mmCIF file of C-alpha atoms in Angstrom:
data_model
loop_
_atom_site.group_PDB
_atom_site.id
_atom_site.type_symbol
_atom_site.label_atom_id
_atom_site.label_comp_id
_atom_site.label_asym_id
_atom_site.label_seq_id
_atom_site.Cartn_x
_atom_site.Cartn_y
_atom_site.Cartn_z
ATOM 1 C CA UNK A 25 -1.342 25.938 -9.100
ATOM 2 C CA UNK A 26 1.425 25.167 -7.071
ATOM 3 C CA UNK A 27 -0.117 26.106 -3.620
ATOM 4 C CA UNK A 28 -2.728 23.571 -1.789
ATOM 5 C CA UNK A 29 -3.745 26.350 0.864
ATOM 6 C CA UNK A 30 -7.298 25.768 -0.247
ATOM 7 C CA UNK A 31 -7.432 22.442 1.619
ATOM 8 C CA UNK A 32 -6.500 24.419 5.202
ATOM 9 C CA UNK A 33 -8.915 27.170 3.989
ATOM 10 C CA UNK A 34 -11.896 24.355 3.768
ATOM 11 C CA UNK A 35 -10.525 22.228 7.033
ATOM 12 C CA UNK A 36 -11.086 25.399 8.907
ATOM 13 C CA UNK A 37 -14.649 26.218 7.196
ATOM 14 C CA UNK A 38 -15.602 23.197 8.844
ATOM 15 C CA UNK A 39 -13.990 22.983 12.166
ATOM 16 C CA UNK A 40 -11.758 20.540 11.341
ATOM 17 C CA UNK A 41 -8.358 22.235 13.005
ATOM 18 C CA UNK A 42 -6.901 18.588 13.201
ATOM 19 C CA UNK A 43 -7.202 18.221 9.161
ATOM 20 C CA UNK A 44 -5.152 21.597 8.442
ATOM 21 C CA UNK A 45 -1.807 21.016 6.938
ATOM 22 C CA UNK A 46 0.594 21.899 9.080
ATOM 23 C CA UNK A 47 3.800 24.678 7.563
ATOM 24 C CA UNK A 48 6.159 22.184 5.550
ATOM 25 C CA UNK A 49 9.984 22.804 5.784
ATOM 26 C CA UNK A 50 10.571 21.578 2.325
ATOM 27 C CA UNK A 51 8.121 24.195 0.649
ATOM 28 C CA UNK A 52 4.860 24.160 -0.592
ATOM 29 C CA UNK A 53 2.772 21.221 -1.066
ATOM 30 C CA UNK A 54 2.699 21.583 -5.096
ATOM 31 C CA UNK A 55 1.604 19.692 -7.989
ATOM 32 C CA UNK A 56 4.912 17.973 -8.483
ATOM 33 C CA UNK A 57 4.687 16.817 -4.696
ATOM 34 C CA UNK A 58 0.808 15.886 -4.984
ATOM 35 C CA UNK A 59 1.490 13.804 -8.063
ATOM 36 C CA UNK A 60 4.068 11.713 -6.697
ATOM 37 C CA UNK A 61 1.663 11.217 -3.554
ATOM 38 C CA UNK A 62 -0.942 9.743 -5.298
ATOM 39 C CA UNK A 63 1.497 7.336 -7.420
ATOM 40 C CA UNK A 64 2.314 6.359 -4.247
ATOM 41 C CA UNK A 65 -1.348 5.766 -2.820
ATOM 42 C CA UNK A 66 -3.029 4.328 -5.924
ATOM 43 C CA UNK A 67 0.079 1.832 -6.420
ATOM 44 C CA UNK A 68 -0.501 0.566 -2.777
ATOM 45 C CA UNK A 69 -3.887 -0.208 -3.379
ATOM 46 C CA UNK A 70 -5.817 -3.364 -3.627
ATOM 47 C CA UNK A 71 -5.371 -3.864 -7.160
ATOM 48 C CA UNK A 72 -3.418 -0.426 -7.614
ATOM 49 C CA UNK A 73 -0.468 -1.681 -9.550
ATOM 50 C CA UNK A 74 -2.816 -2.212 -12.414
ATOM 51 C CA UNK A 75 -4.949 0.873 -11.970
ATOM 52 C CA UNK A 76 -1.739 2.868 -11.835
ATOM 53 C CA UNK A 77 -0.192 0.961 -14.953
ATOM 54 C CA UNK A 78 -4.068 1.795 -16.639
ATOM 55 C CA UNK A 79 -4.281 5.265 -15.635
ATOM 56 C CA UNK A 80 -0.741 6.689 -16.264
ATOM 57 C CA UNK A 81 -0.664 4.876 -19.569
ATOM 58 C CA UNK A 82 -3.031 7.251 -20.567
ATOM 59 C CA UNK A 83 -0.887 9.893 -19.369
ATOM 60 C CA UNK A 84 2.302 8.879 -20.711
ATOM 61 C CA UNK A 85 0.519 8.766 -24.240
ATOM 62 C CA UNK A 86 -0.853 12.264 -23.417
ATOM 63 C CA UNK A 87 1.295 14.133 -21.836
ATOM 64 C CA UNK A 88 3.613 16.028 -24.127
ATOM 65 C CA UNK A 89 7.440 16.011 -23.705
ATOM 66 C CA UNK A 90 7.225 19.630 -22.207
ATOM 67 C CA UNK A 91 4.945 19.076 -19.477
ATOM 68 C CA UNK A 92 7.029 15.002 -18.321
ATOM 69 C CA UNK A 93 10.370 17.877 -18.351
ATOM 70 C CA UNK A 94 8.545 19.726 -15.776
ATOM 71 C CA UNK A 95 9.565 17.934 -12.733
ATOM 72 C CA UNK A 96 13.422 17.189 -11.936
ATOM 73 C CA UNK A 97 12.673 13.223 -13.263
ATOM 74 C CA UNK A 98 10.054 13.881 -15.442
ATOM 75 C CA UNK A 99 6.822 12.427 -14.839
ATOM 76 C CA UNK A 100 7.084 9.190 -16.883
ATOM 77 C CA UNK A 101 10.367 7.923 -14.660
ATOM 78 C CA UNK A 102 8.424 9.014 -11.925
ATOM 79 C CA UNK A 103 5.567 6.568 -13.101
ATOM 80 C CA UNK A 104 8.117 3.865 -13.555
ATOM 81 C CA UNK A 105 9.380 4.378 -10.175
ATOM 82 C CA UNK A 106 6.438 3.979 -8.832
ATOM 83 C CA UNK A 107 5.161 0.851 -10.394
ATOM 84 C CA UNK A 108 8.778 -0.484 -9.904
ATOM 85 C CA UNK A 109 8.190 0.027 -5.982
ATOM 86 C CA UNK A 110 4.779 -1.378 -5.730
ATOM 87 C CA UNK A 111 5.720 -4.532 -7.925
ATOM 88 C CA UNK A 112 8.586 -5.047 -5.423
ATOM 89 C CA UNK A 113 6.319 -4.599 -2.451
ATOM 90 C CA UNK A 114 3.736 -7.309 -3.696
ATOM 91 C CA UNK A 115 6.635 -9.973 -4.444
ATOM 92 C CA UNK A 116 8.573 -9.127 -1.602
ATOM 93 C CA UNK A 117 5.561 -9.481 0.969
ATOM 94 C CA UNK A 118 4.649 -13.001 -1.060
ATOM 95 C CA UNK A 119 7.946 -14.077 -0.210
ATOM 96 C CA UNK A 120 7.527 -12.945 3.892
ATOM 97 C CA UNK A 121 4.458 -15.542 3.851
ATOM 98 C CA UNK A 122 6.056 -18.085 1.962
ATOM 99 C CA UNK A 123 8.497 -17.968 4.834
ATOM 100 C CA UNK A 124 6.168 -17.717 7.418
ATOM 101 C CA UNK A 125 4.820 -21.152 6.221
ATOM 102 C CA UNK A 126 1.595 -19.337 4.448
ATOM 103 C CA UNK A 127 0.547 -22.321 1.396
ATOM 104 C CA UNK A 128 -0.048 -21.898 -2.077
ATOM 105 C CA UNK A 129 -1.988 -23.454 -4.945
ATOM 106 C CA UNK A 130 -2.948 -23.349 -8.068
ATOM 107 C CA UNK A 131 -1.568 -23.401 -11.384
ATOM 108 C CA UNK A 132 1.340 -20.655 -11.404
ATOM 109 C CA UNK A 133 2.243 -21.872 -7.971
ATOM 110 C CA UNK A 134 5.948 -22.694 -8.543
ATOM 111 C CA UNK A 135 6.559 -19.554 -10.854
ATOM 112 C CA UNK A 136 4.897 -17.536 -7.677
ATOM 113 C CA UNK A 137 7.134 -18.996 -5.398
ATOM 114 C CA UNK A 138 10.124 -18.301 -8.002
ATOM 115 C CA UNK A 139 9.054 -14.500 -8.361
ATOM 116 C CA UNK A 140 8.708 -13.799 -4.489
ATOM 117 C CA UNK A 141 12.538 -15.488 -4.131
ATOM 118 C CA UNK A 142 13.969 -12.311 -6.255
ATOM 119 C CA UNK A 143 12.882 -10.061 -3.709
ATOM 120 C CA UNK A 144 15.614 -9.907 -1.347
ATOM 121 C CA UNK A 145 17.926 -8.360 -4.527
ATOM 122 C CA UNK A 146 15.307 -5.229 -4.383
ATOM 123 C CA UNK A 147 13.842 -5.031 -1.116
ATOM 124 C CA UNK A 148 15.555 -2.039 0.795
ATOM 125 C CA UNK A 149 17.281 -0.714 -2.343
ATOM 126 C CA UNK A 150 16.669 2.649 -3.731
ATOM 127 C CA UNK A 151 15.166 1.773 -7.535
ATOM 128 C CA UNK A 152 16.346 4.553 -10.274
ATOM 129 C CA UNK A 153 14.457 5.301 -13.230
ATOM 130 C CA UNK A 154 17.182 2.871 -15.253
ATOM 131 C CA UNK A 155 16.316 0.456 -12.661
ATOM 132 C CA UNK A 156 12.501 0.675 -12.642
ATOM 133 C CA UNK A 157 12.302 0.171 -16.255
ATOM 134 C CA UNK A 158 14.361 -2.991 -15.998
ATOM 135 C CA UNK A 159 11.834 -4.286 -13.328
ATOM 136 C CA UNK A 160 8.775 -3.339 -15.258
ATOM 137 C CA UNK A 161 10.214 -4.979 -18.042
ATOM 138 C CA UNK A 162 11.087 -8.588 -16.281
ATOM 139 C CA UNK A 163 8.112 -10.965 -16.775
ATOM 140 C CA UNK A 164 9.491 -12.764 -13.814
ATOM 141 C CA UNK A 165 8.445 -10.209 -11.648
ATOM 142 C CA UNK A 166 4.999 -9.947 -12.823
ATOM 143 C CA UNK A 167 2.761 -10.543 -10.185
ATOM 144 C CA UNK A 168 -0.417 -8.933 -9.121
ATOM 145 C CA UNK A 169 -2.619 -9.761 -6.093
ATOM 146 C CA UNK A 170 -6.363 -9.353 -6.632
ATOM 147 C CA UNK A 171 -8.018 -9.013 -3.636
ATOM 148 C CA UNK A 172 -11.355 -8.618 -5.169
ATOM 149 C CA UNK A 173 -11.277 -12.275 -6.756
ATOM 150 C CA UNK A 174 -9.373 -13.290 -3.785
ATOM 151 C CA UNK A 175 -6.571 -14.882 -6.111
ATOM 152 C CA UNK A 176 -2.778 -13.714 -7.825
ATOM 153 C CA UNK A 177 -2.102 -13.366 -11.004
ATOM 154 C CA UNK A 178 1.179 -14.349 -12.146
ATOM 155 C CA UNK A 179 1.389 -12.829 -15.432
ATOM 156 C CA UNK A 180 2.543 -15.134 -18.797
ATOM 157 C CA UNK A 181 0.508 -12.941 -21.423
ATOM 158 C CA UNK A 182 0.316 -15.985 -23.656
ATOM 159 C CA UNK A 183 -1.614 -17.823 -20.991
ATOM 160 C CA UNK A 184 -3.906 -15.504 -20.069
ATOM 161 C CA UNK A 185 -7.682 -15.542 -20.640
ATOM 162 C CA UNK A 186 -8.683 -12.404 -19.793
ATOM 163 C CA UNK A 187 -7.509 -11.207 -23.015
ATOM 164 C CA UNK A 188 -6.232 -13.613 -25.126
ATOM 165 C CA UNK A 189 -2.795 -12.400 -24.929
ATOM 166 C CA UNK A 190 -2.877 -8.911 -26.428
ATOM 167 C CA UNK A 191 -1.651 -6.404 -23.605
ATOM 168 C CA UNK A 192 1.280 -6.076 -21.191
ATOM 169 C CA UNK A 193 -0.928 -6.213 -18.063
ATOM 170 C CA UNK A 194 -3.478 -8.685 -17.157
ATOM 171 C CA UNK A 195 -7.142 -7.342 -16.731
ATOM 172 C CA UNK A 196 -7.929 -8.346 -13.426
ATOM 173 C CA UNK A 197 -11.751 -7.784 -13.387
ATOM 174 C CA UNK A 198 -11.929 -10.088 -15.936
ATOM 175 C CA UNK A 199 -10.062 -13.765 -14.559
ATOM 176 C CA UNK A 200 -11.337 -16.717 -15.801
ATOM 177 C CA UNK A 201 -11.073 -19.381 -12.928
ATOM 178 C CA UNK A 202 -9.387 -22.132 -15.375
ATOM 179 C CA UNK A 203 -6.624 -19.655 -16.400
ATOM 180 C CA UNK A 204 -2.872 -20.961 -16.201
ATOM 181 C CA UNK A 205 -1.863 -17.544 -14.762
ATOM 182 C CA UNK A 206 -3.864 -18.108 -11.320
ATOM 183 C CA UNK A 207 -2.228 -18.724 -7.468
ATOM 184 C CA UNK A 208 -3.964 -18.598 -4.257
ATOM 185 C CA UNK A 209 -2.381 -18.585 -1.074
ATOM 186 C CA UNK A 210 -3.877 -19.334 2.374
ATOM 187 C CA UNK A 211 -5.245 -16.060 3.105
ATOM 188 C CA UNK A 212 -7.161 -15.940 -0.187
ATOM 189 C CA UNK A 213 -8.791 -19.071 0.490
ATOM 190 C CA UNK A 214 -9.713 -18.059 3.936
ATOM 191 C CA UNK A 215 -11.075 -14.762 2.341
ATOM 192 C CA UNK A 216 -12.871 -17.602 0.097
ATOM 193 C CA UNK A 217 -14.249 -19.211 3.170
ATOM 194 C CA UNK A 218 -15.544 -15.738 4.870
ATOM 195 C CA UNK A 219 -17.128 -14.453 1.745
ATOM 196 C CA UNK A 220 -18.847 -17.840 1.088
ATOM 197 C CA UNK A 221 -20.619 -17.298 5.153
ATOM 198 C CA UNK A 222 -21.680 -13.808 3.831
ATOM 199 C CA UNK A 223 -23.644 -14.937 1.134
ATOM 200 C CA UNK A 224 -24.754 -17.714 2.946
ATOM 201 C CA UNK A 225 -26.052 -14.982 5.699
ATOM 202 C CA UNK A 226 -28.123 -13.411 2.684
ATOM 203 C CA UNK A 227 -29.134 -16.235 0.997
ATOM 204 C CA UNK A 228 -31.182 -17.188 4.494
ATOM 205 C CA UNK A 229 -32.974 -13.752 3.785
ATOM 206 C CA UNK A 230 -33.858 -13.294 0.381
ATOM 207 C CA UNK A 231 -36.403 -16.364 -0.712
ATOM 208 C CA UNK A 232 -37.038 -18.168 -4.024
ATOM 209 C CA UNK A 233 -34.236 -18.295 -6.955
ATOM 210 C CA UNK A 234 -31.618 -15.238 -5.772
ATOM 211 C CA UNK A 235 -31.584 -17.164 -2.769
ATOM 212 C CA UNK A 236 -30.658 -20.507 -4.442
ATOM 213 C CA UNK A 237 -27.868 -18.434 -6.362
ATOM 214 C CA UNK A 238 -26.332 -17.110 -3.590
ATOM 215 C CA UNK A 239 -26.361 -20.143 -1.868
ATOM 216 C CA UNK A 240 -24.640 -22.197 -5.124
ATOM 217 C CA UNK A 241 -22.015 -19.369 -5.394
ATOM 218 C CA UNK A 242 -21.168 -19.868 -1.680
ATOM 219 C CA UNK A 243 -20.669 -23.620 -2.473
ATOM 220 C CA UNK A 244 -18.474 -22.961 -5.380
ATOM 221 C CA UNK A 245 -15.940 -20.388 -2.867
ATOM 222 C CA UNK A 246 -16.318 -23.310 -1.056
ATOM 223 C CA UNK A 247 -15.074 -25.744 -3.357
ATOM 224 C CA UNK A 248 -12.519 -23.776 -4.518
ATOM 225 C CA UNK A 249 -10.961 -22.733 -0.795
ATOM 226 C CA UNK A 250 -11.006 -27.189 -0.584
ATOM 227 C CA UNK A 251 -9.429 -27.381 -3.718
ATOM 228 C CA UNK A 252 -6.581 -24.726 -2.630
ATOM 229 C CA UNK A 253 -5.940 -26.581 0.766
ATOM 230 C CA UNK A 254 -5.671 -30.311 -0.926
ATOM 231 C CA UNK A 255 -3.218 -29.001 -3.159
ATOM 232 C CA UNK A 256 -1.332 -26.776 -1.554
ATOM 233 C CA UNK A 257 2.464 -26.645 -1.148
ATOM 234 C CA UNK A 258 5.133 -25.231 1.365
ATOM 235 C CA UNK A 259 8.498 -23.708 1.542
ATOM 236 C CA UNK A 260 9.162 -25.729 4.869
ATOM 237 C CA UNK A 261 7.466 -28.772 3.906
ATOM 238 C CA UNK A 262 10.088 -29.296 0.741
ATOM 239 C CA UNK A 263 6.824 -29.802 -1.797
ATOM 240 C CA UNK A 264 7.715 -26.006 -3.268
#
């Protein structure tokens, strides 16, 4: 359980010397390691904070006290550690392109803007368990970039539409353009812009009705990229 060795065993089985883990001076690569590894990766994601606040809830409902003792923080602080980090890593890099002069829109603009100024108090600081809960508890910090939408969701649970207010985390795969929780800054409308050209591209090779879809859904990333850059506001420009 506690020794990864396999991994080397099938790195070598397929020439792949560059893929074998290399002797560790801090011990085995283990479960407890491993586990904190992936919090790290599926946190960092696109869209990771939520699939790590979705897939560890089921764990911390799960696992029994014995097993969370198992580790020196137990696995649930770990969790909130985690989450903690990656919440602080989307504000805090919202607040580098707010500096930077990047624009946003939309109609949780100014509570956006509000979140990514608290950064600074956590960037650089090493978050505690005591900590992390604290974070994952302030709704001012709850903000989640959805890359597959191309928009942010600043989280107000009794706005939201994607599930009429009944959960602690939004559900991303469902956002309803008119909801009040919705920002968009100038690199998700330019993702609006590129991914509006793509379908364009296959809308000039598929004929008939698909065609005219793909076409009317490029117009409406389109018109929403427009809308973004008409209304759009600025740290430097004093309209934030």
């Amino acid at each position: 359980m506690e020794d990864f060795v396999w991994a080397n065993d099938e790195a070598t089985a397929h020439g792949l010397a560059h893929e074998v883990i290399p002797p560790d001076p801090h011990g085995k690569i283990g479960t407890e390691r491993f586990r904190r590894s992936l919090a790290w990766h599926i946190a960092r994601r696109p869209g990771g904070l939520v699939a790590l606040a979705i897939q560890y809830g089921h764990l911390r409902t799960s696992v029994s006290a014995g097993y969370a003792a198992r580790s020196r923080d137990g696995i649930h602080d770990l969790l909130d550690v985690e989450t903690a980090h990656a919440t602080i890593d989307t504000v805090a890099d919202l607040n580098a392109d707010l500096k930077d002069g990047i624009g946003i829109s939309g109609p949780a603009a100014r509570r956006a803007i509000k979140a990514a100024a608290t950064a600074p108090q956590y960037t650089g600081n090493i978050v505690t368990a005591r900590q992390a809960r604290q974070i994952r508890a302030n709704p001012q910090l709850a903000v989640y970039d959805n890359p597959n939408t191309l928009l942010m969701c600043v989280y107000k649970r009794v706005r939201a539409l994607c599930h009429r207010g009944t959960k602690d985390t939004p559900s991303l795969g469902r956002c309803f353009p008119t909801c009040a929780n919705i920002a968009r800054t100038d690199q998700h409308a330019a993702g609006l812009r590129r991914r509006a050209t793509v379908l364009d591209q296959r809308a000039a090779q598929v004929p008939g009705p698909l065609g005219e879809r793909l076409r009317s859904n490029a117009g409406r990333l389109r018109d929403l990229a427009d809308a973004h850059y008409r209304t759009r506001t600025t740290l430097q420009d004093g309209t934030a």
